[in-house]
JSON list of C-alpha atoms in Angstrom, two decimals:
[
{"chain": "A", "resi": 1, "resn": "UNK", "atom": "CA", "xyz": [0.00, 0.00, 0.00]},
{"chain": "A", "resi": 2, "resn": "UNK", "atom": "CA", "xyz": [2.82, 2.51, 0.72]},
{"chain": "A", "resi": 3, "resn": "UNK", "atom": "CA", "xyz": [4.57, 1.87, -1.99]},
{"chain": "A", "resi": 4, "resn": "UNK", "atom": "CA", "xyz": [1.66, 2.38, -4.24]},
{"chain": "A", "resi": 5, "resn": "UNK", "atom": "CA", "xyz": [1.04, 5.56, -2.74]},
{"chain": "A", "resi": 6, "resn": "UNK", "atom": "CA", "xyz": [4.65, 6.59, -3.51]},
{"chain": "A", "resi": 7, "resn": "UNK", "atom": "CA", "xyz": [3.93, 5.64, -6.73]},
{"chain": "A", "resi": 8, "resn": "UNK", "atom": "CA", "xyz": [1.26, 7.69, -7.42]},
{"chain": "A", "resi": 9, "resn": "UNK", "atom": "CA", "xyz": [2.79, 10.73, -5.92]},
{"chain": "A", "resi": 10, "resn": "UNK", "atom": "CA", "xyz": [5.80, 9.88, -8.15]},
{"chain": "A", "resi": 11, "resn": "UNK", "atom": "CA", "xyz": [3.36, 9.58, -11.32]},
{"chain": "A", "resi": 12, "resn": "UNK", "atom": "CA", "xyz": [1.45, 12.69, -10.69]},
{"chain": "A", "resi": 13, "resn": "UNK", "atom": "CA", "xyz": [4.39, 14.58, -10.25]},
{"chain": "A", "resi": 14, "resn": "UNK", "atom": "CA", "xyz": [6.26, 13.35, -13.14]},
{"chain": "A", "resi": 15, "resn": "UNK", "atom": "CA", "xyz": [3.19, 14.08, -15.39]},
{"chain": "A", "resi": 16, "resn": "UNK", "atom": "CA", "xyz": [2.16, 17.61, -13.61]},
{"chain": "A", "resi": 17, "resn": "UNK", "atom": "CA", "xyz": [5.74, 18.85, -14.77]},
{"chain": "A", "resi": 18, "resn": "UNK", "atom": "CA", "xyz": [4.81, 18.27, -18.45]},
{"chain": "A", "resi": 19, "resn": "UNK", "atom": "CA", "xyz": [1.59, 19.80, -17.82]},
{"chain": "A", "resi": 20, "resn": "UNK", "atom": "CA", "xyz": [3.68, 23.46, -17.23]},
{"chain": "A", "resi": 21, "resn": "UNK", "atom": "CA", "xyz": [3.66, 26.51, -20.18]},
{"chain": "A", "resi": 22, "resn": "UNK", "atom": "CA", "xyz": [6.56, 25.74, -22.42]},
{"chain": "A", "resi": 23, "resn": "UNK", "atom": "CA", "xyz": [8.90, 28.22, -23.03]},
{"chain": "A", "resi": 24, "resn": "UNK", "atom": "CA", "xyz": [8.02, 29.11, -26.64]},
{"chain": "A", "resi": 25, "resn": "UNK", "atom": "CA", "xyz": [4.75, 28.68, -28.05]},
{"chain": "A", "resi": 26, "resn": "UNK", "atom": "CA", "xyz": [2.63, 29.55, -30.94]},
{"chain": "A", "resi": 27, "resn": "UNK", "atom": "CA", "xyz": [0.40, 32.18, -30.93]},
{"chain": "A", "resi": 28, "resn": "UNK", "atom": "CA", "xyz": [-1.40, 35.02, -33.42]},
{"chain": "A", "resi": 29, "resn": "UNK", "atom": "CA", "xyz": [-4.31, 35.87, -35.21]},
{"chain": "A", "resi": 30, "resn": "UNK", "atom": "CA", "xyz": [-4.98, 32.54, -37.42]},
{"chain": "A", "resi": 31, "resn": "UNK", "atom": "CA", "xyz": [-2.36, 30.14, -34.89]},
{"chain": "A", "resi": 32, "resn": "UNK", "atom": "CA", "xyz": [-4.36, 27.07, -36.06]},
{"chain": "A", "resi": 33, "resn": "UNK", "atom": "CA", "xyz": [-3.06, 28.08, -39.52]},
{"chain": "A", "resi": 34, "resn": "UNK", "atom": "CA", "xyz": [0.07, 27.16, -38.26]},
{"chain": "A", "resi": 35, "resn": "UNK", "atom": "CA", "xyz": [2.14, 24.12, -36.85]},
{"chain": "A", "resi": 36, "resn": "UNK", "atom": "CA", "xyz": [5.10, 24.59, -34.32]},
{"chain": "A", "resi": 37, "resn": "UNK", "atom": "CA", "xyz": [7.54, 22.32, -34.22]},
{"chain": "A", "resi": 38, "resn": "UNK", "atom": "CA", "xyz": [10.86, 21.90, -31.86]},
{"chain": "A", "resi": 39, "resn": "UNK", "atom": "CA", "xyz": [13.90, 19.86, -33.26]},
{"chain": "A", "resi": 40, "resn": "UNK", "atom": "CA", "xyz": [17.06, 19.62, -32.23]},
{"chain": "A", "resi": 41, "resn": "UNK", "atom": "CA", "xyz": [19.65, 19.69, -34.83]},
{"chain": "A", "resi": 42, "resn": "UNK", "atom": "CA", "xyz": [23.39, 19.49, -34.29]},
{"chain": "A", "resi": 43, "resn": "UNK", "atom": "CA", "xyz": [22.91, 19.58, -30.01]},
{"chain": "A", "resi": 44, "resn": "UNK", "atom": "CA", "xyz": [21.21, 23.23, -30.94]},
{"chain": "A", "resi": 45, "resn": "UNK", "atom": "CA", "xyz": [17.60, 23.98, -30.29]},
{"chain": "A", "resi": 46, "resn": "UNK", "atom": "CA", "xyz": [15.78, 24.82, -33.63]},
{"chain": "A", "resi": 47, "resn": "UNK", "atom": "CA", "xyz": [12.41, 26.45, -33.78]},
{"chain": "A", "resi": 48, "resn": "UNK", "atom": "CA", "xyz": [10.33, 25.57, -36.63]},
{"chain": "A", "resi": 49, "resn": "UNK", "atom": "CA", "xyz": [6.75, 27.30, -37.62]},
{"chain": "A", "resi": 50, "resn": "UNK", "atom": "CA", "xyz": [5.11, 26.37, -41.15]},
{"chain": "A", "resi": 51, "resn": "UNK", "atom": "CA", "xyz": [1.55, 27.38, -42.34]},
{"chain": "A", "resi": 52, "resn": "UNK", "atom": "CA", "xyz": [-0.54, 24.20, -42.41]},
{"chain": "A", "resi": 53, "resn": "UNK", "atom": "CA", "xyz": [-2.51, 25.72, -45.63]},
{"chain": "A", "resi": 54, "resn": "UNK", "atom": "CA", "xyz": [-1.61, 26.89, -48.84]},
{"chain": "A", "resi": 55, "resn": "UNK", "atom": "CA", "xyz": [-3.05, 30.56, -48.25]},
{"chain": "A", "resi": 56, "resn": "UNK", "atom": "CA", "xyz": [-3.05, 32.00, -45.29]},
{"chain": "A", "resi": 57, "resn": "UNK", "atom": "CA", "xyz": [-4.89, 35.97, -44.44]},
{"chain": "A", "resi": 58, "resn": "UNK", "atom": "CA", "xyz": [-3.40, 36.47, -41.25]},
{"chain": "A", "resi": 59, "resn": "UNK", "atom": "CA", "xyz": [-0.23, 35.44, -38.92]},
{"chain": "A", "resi": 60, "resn": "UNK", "atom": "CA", "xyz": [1.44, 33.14, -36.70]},
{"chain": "A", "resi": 61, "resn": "UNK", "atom": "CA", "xyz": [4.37, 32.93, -34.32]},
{"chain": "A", "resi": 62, "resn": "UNK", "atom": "CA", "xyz": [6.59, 31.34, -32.02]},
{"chain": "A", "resi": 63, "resn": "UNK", "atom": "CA", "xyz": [6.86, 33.51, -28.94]},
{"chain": "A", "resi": 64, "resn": "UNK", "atom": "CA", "xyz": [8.23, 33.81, -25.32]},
{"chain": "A", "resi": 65, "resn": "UNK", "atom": "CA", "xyz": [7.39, 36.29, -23.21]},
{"chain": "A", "resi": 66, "resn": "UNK", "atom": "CA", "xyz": [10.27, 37.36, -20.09]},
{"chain": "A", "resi": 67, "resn": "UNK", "atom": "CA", "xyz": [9.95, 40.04, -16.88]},
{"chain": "A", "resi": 68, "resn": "UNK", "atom": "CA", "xyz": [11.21, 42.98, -18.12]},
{"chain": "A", "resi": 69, "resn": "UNK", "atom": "CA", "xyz": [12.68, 43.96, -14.62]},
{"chain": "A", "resi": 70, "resn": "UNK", "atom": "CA", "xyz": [16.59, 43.26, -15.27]},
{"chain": "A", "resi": 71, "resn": "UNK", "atom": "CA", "xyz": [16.00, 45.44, -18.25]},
{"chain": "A", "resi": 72, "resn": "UNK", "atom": "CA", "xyz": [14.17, 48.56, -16.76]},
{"chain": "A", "resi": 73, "resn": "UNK", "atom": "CA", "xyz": [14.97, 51.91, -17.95]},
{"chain": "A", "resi": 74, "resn": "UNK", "atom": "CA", "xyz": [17.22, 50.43, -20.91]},
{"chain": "A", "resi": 75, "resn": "UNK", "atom": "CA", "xyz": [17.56, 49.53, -24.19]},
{"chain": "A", "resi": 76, "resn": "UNK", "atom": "CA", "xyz": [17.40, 45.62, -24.85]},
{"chain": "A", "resi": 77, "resn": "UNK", "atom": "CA", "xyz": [18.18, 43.46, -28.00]},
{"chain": "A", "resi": 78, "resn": "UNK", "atom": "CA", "xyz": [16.76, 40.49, -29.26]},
{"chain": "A", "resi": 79, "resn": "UNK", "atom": "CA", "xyz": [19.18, 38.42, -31.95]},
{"chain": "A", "resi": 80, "resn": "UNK", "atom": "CA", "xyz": [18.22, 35.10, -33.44]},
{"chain": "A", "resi": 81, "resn": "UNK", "atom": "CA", "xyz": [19.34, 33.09, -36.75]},
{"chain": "A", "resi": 82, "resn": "UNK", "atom": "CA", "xyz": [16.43, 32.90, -39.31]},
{"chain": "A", "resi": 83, "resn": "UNK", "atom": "CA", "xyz": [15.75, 30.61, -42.30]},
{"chain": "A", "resi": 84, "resn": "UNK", "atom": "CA", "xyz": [12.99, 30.64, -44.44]},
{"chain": "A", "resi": 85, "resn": "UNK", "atom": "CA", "xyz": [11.76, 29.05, -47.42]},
{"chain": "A", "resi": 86, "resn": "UNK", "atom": "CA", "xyz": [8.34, 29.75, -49.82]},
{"chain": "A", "resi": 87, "resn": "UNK", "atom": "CA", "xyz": [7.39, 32.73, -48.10]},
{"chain": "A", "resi": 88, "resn": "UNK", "atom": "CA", "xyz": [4.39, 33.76, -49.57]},
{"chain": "A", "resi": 89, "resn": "UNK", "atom": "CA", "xyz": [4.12, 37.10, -47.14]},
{"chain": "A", "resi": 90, "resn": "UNK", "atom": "CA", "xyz": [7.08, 38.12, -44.91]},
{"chain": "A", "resi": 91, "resn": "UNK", "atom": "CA", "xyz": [8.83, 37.28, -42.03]},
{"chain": "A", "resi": 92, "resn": "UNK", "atom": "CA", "xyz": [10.36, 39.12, -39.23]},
{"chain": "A", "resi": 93, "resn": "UNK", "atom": "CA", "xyz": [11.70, 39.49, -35.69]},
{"chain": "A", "resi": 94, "resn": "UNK", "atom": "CA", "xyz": [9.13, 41.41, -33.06]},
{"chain": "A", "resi": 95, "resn": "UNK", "atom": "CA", "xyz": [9.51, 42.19, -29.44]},
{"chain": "A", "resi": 96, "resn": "UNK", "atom": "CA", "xyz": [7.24, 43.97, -27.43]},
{"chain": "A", "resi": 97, "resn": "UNK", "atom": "CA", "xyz": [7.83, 45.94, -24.53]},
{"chain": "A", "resi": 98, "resn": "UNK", "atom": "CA", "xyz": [4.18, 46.24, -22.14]},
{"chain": "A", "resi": 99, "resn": "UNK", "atom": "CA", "xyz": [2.61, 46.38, -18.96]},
{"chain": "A", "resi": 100, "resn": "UNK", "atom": "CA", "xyz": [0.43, 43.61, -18.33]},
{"chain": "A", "resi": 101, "resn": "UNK", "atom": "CA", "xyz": [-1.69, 45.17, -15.46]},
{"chain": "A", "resi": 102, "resn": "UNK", "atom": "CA", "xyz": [-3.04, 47.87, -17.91]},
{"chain": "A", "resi": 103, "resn": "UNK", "atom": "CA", "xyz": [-2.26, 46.55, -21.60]},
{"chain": "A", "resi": 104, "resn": "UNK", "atom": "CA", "xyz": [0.33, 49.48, -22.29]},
{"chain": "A", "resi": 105, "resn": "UNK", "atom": "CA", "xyz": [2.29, 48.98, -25.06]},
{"chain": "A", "resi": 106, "resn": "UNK", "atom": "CA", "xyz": [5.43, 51.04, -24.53]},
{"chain": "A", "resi": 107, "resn": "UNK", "atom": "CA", "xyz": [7.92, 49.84, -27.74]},
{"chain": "A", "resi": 108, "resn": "UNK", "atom": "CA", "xyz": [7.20, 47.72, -30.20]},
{"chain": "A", "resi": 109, "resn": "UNK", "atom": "CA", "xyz": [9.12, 46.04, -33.49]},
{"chain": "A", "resi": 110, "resn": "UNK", "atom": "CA", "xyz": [8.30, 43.00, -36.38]},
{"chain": "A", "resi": 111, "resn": "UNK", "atom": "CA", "xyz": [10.52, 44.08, -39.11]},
{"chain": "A", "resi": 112, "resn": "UNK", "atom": "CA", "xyz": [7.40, 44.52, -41.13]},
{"chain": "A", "resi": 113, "resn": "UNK", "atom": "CA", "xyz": [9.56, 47.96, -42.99]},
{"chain": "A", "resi": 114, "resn": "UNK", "atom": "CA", "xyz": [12.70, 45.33, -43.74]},
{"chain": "A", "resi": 115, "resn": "UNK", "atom": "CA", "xyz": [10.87, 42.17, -43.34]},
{"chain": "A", "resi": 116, "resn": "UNK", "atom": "CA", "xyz": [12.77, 38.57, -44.45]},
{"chain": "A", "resi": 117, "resn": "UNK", "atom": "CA", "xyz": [10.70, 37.44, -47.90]},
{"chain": "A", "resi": 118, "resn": "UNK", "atom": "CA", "xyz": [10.95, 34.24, -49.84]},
{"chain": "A", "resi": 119, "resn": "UNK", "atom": "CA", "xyz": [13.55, 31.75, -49.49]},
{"chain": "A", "resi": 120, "resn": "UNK", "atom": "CA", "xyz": [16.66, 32.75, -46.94]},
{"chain": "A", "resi": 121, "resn": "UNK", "atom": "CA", "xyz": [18.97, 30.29, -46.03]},
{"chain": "A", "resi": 122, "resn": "UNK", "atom": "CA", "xyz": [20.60, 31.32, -41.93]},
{"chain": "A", "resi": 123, "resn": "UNK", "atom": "CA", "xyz": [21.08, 34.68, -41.43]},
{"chain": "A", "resi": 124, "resn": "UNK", "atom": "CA", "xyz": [21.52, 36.70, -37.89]},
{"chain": "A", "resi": 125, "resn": "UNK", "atom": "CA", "xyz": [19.51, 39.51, -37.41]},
{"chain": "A", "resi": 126, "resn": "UNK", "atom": "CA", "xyz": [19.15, 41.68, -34.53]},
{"chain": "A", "resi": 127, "resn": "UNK", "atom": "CA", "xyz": [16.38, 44.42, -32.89]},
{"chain": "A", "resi": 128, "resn": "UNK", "atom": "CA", "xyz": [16.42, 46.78, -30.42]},
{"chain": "A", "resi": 129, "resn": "UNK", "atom": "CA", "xyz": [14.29, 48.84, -28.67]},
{"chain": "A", "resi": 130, "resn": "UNK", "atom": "CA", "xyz": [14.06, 50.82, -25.08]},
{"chain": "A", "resi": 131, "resn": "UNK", "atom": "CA", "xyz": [12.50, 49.44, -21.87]},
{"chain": "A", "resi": 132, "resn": "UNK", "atom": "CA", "xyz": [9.84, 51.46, -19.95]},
{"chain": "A", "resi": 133, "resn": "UNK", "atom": "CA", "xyz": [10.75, 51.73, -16.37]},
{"chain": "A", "resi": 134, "resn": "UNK", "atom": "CA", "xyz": [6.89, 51.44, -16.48]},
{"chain": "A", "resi": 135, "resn": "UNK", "atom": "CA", "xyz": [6.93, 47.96, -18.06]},
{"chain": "A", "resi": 136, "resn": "UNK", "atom": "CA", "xyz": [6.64, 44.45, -16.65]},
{"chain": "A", "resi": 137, "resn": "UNK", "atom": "CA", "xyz": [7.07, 42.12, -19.80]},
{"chain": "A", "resi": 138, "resn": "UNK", "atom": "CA", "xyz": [8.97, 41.60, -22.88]},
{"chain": "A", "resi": 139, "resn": "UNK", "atom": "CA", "xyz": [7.54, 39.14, -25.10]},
{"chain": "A", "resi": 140, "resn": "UNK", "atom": "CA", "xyz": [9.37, 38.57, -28.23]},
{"chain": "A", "resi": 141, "resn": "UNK", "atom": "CA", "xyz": [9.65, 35.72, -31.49]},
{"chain": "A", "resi": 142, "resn": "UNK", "atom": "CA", "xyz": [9.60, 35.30, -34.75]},
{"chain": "A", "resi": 143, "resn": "UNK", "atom": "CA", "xyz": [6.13, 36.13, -36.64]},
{"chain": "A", "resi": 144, "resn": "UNK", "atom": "CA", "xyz": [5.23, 34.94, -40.55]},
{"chain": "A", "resi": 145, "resn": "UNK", "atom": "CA", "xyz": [2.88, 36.58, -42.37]},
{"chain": "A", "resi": 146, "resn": "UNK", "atom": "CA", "xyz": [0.53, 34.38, -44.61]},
{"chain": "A", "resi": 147, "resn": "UNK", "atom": "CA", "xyz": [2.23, 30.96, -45.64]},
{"chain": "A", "resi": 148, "resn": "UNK", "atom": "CA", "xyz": [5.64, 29.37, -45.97]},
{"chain": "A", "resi": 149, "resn": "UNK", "atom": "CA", "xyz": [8.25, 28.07, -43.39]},
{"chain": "A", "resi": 150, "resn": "UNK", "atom": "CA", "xyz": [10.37, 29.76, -40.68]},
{"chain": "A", "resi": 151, "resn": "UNK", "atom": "CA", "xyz": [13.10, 28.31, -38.75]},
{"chain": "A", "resi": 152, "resn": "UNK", "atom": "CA", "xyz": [14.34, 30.32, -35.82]},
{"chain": "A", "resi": 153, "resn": "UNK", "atom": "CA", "xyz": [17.68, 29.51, -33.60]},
{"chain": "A", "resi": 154, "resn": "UNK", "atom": "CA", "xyz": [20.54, 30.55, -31.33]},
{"chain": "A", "resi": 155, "resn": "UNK", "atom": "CA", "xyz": [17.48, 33.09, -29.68]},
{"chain": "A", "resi": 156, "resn": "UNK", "atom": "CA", "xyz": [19.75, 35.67, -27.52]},
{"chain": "A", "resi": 157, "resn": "UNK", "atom": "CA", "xyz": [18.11, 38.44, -25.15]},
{"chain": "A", "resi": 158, "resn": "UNK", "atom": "CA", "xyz": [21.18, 41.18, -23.87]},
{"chain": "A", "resi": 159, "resn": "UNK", "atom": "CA", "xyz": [21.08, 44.70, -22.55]},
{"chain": "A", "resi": 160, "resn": "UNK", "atom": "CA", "xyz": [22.19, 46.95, -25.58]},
{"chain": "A", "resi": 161, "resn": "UNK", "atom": "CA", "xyz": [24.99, 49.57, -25.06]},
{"chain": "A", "resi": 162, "resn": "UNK", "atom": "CA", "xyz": [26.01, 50.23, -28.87]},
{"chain": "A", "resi": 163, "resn": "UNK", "atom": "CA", "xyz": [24.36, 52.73, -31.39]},
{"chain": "A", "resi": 164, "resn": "UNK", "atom": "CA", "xyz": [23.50, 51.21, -34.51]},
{"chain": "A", "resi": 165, "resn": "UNK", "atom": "CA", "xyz": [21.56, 52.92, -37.59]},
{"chain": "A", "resi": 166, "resn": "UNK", "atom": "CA", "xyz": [20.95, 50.12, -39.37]},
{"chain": "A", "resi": 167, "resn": "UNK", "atom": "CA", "xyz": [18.40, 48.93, -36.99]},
{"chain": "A", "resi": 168, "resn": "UNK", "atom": "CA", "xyz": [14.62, 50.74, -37.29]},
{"chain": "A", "resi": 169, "resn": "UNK", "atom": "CA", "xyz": [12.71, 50.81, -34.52]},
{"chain": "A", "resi": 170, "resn": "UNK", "atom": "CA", "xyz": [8.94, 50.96, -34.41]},
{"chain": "A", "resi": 171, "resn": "UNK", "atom": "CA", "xyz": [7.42, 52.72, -31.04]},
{"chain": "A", "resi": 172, "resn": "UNK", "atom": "CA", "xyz": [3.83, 52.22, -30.09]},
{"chain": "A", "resi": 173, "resn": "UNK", "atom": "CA", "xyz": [1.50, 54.38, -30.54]}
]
């Protein structure tokens, strides 16, 4: 009898871990449009969204969302490797900088003005924006627009201390 109650204690807790939020997931207007997939290629963590339709009207993306507190007050970048392939729309980076107590959006960025289109093989790209002191969250991802495929990896969050033109940023408004 004890050993079956160990048992169960040690089966409920095994499968109540699984049961937790991952730390990506899909989300977005049309998500069922869309199928998320994890691999691990080469002992690196690859991120993998493709439209599950030939046409989509509407987005999906892999996203994370982290407390904005070590951040507060300045700027933060978000750098990933992207690959895509049959893009039918675009594809882009996006971060978001909010307050979850009264749905502020304080900074926001998808790279929708220098977006990633059609087939890419890896590339690094980068975005930056500043963090409200205001703020609580910073969710950020990779978003595609319509249909195609979108691999994301080597996902890096870091305060940013450097000026750099090429990157556009897109406040809230």
């Amino acid at each position: 009898m004890k050993l079956l109650a160990i048992l169960s204690i040690f089966l409920l807790t095994a499968f109540s871990s699984d049961l937790r939020e991952p730390d990506w997931y899909k989300n977005g207007d049309k998500a069922y449009a869309y199928d998320f997939i994890t691999q691990n290629i080469k002992k690196k963590q690859v991120l993998h969204l493709r439209s599950n339709q030939e046409s989509v009207k509407g987005w999906g993306t892999i996203m994370k969302n982290i407390s904005s507190k070590p951040f507060k007050g300045k700027k933060i970048k978000f750098t990933a490797s992207v690959k895509t392939e049959d893009i039918k729309g675009w594809v882009g980076l996006w971060m978001r900088v909010a307050d979850t107590k009264t749905n502020e959006i304080y900074a926001y960025e998808n790279m929708v003005s220098h977006a990633i289109k059609n087939t890419q093989d890896w590339r690094d790209y980068s975005i930056v924006l500043d963090v409200a002191p205001e703020s609580d969250i910073v969710s950020y991802g990779v978003l595609l627009n319509e249909a195609g495929k979108v691999w994301m990896k080597d996902t890096k969050v870091e305060v940013f201390t450097g000026t750099s033109p090429e990157i556009k940023v897109n406040k809230a408004r």
